[in-house]
Tab-separated table of C-alpha atoms in Angstrom:
chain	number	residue	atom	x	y	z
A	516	UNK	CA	-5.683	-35.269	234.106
A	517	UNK	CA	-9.071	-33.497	233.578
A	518	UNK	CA	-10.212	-29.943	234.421
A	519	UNK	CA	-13.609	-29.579	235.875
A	520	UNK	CA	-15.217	-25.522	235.321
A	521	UNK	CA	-18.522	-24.953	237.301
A	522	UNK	CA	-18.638	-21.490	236.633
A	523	UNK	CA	-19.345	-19.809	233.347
A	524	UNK	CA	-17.716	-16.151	234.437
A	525	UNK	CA	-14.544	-15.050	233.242
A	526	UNK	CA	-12.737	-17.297	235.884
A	527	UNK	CA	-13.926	-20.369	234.095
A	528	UNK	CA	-13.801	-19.497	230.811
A	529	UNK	CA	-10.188	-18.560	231.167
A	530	UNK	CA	-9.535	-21.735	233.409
A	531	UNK	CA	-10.943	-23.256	229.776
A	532	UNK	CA	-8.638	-21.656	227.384
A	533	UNK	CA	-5.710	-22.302	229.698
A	534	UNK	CA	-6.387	-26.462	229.666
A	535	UNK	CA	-7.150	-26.459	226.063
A	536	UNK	CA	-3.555	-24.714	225.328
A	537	UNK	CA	-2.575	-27.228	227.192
A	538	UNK	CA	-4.459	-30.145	225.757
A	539	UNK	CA	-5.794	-31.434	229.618
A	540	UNK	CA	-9.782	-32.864	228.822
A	541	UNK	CA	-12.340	-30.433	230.074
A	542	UNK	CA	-15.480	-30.998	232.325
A	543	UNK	CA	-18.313	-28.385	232.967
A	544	UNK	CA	-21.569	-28.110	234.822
A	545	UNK	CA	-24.581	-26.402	234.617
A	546	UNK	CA	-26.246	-25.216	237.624
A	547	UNK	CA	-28.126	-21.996	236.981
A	548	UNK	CA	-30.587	-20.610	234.205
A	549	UNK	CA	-28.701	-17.316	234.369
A	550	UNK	CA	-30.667	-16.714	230.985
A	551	UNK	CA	-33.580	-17.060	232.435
A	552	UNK	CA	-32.957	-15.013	235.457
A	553	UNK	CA	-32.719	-11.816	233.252
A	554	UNK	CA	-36.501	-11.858	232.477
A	555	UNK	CA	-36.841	-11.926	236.488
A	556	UNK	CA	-34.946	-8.473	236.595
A	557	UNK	CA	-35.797	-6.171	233.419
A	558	UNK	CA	-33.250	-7.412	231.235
A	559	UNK	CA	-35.560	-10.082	229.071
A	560	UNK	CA	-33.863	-8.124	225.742
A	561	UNK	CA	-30.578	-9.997	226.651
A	562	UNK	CA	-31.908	-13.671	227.035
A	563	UNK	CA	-30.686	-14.527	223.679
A	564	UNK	CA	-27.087	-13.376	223.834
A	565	UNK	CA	-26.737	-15.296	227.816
A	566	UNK	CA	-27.547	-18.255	226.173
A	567	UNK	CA	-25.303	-17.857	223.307
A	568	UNK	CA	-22.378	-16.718	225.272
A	569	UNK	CA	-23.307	-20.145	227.616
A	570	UNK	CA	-23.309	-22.186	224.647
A	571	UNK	CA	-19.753	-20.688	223.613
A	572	UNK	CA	-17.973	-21.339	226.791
A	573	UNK	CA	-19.727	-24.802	227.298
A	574	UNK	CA	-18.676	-26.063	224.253
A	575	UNK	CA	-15.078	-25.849	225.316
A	576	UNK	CA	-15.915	-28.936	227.095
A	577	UNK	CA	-16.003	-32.774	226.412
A	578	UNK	CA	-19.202	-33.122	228.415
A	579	UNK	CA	-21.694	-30.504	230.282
A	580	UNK	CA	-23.153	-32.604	233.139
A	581	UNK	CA	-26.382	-31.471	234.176
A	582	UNK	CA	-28.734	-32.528	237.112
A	583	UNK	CA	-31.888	-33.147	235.144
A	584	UNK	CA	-33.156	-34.583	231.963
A	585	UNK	CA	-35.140	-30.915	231.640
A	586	UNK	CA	-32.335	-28.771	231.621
A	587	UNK	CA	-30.592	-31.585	228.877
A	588	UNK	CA	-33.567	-31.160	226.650
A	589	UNK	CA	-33.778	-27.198	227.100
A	590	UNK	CA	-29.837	-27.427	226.515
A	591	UNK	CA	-29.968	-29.613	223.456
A	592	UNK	CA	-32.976	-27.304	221.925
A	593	UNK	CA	-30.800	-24.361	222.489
A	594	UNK	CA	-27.623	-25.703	220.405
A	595	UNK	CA	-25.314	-27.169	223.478
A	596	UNK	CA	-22.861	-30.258	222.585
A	597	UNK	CA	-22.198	-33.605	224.742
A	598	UNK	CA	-24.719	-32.761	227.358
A	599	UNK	CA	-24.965	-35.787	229.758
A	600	UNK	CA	-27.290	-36.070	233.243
A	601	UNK	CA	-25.563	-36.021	236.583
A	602	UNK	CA	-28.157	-36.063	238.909
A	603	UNK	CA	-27.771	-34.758	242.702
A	604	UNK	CA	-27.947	-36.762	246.046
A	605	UNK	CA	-28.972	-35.853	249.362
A	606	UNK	CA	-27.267	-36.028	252.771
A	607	UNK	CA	-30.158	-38.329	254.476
A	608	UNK	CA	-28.104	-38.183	257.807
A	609	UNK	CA	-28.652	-34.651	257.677
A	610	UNK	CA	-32.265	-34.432	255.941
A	611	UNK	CA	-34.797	-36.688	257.936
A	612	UNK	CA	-37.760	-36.345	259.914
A	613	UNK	CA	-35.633	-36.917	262.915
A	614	UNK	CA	-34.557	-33.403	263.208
A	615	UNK	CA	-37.905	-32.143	263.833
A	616	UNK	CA	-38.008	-30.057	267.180
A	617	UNK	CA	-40.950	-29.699	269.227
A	618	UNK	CA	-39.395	-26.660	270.643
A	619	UNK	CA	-38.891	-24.579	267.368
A	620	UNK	CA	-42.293	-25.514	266.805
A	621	UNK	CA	-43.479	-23.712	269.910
A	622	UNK	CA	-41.304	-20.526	268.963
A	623	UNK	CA	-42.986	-20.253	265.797
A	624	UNK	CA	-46.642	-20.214	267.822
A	625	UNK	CA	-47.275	-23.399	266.009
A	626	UNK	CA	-48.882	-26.326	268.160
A	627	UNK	CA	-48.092	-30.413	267.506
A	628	UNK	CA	-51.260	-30.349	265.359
A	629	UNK	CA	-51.072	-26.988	263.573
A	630	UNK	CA	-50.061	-26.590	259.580
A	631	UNK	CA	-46.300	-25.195	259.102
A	632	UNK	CA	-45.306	-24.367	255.585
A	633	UNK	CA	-41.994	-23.959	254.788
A	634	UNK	CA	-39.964	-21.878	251.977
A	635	UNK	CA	-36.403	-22.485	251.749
A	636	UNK	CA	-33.879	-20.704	249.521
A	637	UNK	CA	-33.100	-16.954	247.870
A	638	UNK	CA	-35.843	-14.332	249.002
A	639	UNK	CA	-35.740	-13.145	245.709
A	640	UNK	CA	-37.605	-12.254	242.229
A	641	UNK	CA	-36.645	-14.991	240.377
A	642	UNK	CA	-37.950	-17.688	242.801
A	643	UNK	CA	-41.599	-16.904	242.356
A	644	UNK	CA	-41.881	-15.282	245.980
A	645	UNK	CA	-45.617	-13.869	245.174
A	646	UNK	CA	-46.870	-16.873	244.249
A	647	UNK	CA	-45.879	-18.823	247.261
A	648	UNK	CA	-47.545	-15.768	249.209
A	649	UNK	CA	-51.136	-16.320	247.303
A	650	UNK	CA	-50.652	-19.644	247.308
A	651	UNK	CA	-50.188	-19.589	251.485
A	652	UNK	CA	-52.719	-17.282	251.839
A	653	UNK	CA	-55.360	-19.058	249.745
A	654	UNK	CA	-54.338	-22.159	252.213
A	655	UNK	CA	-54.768	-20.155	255.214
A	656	UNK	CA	-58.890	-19.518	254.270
A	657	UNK	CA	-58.645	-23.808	254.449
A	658	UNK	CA	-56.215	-24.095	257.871
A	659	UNK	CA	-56.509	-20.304	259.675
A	660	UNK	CA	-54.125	-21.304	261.938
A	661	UNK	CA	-51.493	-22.019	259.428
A	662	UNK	CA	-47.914	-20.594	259.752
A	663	UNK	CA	-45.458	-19.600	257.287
A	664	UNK	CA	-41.901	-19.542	257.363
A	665	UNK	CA	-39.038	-18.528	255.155
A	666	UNK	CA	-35.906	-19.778	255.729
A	667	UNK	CA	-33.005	-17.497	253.523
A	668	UNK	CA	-32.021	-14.018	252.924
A	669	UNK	CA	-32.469	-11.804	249.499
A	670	UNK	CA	-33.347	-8.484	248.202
A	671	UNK	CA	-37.349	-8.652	248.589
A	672	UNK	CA	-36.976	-9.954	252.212
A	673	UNK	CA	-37.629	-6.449	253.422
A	674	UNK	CA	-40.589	-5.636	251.497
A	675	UNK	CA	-41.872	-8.820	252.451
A	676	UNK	CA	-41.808	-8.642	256.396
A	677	UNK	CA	-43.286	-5.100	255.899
A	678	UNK	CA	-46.176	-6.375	254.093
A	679	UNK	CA	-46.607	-9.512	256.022
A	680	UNK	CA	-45.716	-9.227	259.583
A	681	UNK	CA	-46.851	-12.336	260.582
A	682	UNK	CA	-44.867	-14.420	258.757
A	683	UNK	CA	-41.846	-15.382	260.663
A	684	UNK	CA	-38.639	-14.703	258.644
A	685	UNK	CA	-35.451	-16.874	260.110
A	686	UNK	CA	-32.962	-15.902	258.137
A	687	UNK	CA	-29.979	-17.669	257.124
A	688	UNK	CA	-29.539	-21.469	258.243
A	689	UNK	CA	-26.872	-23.848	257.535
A	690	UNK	CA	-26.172	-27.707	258.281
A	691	UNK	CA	-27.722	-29.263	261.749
A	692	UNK	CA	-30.021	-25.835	262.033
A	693	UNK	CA	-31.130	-26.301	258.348
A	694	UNK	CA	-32.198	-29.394	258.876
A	695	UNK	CA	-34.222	-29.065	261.720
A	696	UNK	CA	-36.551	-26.321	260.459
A	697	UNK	CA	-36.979	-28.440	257.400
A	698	UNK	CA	-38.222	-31.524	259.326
A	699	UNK	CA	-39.951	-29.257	261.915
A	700	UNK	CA	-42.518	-28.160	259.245
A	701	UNK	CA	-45.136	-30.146	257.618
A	702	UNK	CA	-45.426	-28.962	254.149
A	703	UNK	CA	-42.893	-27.425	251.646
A	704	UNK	CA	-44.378	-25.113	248.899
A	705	UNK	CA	-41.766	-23.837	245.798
A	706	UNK	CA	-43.372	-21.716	243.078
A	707	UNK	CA	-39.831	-21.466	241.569
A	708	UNK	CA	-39.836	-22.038	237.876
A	709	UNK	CA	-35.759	-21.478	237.665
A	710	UNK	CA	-34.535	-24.349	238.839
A	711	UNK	CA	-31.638	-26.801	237.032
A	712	UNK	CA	-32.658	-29.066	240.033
A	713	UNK	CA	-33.604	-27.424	243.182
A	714	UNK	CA	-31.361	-29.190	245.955
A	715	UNK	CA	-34.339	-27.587	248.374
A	716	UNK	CA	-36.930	-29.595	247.452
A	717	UNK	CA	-34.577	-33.606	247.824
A	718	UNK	CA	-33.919	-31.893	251.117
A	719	UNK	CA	-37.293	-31.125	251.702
A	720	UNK	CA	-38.494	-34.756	251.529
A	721	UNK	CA	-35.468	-35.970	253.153
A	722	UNK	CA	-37.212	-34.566	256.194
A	723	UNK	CA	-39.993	-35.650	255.622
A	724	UNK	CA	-42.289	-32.359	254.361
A	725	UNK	CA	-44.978	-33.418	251.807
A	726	UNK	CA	-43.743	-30.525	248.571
A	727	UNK	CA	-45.954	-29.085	246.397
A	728	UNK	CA	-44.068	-27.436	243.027
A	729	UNK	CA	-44.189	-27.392	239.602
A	730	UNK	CA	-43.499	-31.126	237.530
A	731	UNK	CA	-40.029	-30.505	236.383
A	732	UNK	CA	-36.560	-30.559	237.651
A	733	UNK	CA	-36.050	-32.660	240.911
A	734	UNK	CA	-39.558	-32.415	241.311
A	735	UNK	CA	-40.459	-34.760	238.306
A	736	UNK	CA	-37.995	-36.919	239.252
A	737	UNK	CA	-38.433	-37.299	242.780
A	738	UNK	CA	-42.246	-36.860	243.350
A	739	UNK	CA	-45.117	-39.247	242.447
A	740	UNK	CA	-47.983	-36.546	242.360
A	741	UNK	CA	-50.326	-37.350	245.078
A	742	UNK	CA	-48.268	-40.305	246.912
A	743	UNK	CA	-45.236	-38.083	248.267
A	744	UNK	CA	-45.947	-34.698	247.110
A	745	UNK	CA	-47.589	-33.069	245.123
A	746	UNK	CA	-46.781	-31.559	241.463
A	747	UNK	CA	-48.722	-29.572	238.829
A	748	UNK	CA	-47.770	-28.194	235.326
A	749	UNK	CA	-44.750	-25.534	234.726
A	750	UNK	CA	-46.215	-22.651	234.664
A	751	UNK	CA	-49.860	-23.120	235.767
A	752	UNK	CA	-50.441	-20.846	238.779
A	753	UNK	CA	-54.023	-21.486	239.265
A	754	UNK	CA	-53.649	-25.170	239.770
A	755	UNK	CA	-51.116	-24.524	241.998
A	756	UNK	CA	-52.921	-22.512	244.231
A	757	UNK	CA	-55.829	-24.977	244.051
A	758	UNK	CA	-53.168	-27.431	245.258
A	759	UNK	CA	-52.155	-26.246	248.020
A	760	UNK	CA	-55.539	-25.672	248.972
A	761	UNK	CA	-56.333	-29.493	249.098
A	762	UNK	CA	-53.316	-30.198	250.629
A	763	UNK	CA	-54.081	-28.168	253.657
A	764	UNK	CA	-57.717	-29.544	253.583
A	765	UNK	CA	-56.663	-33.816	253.725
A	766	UNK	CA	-55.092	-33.878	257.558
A	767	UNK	CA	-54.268	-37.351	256.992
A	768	UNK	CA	-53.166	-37.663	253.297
A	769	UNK	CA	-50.877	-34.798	254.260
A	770	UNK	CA	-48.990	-37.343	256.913
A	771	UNK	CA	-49.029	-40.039	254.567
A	772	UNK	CA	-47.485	-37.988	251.673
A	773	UNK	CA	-44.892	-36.317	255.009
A	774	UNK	CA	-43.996	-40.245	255.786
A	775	UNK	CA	-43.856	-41.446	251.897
A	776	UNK	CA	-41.267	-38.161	250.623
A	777	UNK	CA	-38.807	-39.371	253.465
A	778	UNK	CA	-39.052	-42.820	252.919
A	779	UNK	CA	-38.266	-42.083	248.507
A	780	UNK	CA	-35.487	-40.179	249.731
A	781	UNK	CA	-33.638	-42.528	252.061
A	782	UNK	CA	-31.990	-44.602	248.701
A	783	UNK	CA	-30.454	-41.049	247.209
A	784	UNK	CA	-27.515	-40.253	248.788
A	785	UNK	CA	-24.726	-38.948	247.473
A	786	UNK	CA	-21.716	-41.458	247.572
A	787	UNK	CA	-23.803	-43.093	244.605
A	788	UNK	CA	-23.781	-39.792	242.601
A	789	UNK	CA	-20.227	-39.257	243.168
A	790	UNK	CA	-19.407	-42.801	241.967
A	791	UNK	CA	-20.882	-42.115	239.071
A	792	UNK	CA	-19.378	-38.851	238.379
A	793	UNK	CA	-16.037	-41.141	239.022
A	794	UNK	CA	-16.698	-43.237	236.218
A	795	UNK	CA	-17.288	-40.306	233.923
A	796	UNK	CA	-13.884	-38.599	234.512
A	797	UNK	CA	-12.212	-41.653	234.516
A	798	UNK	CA	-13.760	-41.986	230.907
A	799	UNK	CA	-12.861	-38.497	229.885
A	800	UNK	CA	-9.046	-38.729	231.049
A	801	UNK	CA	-8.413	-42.116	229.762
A	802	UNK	CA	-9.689	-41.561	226.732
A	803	UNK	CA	-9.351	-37.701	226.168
A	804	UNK	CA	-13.286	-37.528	225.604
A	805	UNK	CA	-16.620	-39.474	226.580
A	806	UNK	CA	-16.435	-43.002	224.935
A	807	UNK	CA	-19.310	-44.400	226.670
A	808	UNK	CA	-22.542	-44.207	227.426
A	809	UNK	CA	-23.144	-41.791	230.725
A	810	UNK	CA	-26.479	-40.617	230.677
A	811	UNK	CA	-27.435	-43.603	233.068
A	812	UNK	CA	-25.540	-41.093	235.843
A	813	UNK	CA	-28.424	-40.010	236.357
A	814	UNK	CA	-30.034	-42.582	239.514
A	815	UNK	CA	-33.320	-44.503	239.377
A	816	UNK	CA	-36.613	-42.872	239.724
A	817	UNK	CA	-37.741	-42.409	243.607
A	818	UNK	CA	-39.621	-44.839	244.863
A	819	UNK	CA	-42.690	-43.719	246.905
């Protein structure tokens, strides 16, 4: 009734020109600023034909669901067709402060009253990686006894542990595990500026770890600055810093902020967002294309 393409490659595009022979209604997504990436890795010269060659195979499509209104806006800018905002959910019996362990804690050298920030995702160029380092380091000077840890794998892992042995590096983590180094930190801090959403950061505040990131993506939508989490302008790597400075500093506005992010999150899970995303194909292979309105897929803003 409907095809659904998540992936731009060849495998997609071809899955695209297959359906439209065959006259089957097309869905796509868009989860990753692969135009952006190139600027992270040399290649800044080809920016301008990635986002061309995106906006060819996307427009094979009835719709191009997003998960934010940011990446609609950027998409619109940029010359993309029948964008519409499908926002993303989070598994709260996964992600919540119950999973923190006392006991992970203690392998990390971190006591019940010490600062544990947490990093989760790709060890790699394109997530900002040296920023979250100054930015940890300029919290340390606040909270000495502050720990760091990185949960993920990627090409500037090894460098990293080389140049900062003290970190503690965990490597790859998936479901039950995931969760509980998530909820056994206290604070999350995500220099990314990459993101289409950033699934980390809804996780994040599932388990109750006050995040500090830059005011767009899930961020914007999720976090009320300075009730549970903290946000500062894209881009802006001084305030940032400065941020997570005070957060270390406020002991107890850092617990409220922890107990406010879970409590925001609790309302967002995903059998809501996949309702939605019901309704939409229903739409689409009823009717061959979108006849209503289905930007309100996106959910209600958090409450704090």
């Amino acid at each position: 009734d409907v095809i659904h393409v998540a992936t731009e490659g060849p495998l997609g595009l071809s899955a695209m020109r297959a359906a439209t022979k065959l006259a089957i209604p097309i869905t796509s997504s868009f989860h990753t600023n692969f135009h952006q990436y190139s600027s992270h890795y040399g290649f800044g010269f080809a920016r301008g034909l990635a986002i061309r060659y995106l906006r060819f195979v996307h427009a094979y499509a009835t719709s191009t669901l997003v998960p934010s209104i940011d990446v609609k806006e950027s998409l619109e800018a940029a010359g993309f067709k029948n964008v519409y905002i499908l926002a993303r959910g989070v598994n709260t019996e996964r992600f919540n402060p119950g999973r923190r362990d006392a006991a992970l804690r203690e392998s990390w050298g971190a006591g019940p009253d010490d600062l544990v920030v947490i990093y989760v995702g790709r060890i790699a160029q394109e997530k900002n990686i040296p920023l979250t380092v100054r930015a940890f380091e300029a919290l340390r000077r606040v909270r000495p006894e502050a720990k760091l840890v990185l949960v993920g794998d990627g090409p500037v892992r090894a460098s990293l542990e080389k140049q900062h042995p003290d970190y503690i590096f965990a490597g790859m983590k998936r479901g039950d595990e995931l969760a509980s180094h998530y909820a056994s930190g206290d604070a999350f801090i995500f220099g990314s500026t990459t993101e289409t959403f950033g699934n980390v950061v809804t996780e994040a505040m599932g388990c109750g770890l006050a995040v500090l990131a830059y005011d767009y993506a899930a961020p914007r939508q999720f976090i009320h600055a300075g009730e549970n989490g903290v946000t500062v302008p894209l881009g802006d790597e001084q305030a940032f810093i400065a941020a997570a400075c005070e957060l270390a500093a406020d002991r107890e506005k850092l617990q409220q902020m922890r107990a406010a992010a879970a409590r925001s999150l609790a309302a967002h899970s995903w059998s809501h967002i996949i309702a939605r995303y019901e309704s939409l194909l229903l739409d689409i292979a009823h009717n061959g294309r979108v006849t209503r309105e289905h930007n309100h897929l996106s959910p209600e803003p958090a409450e704090a």
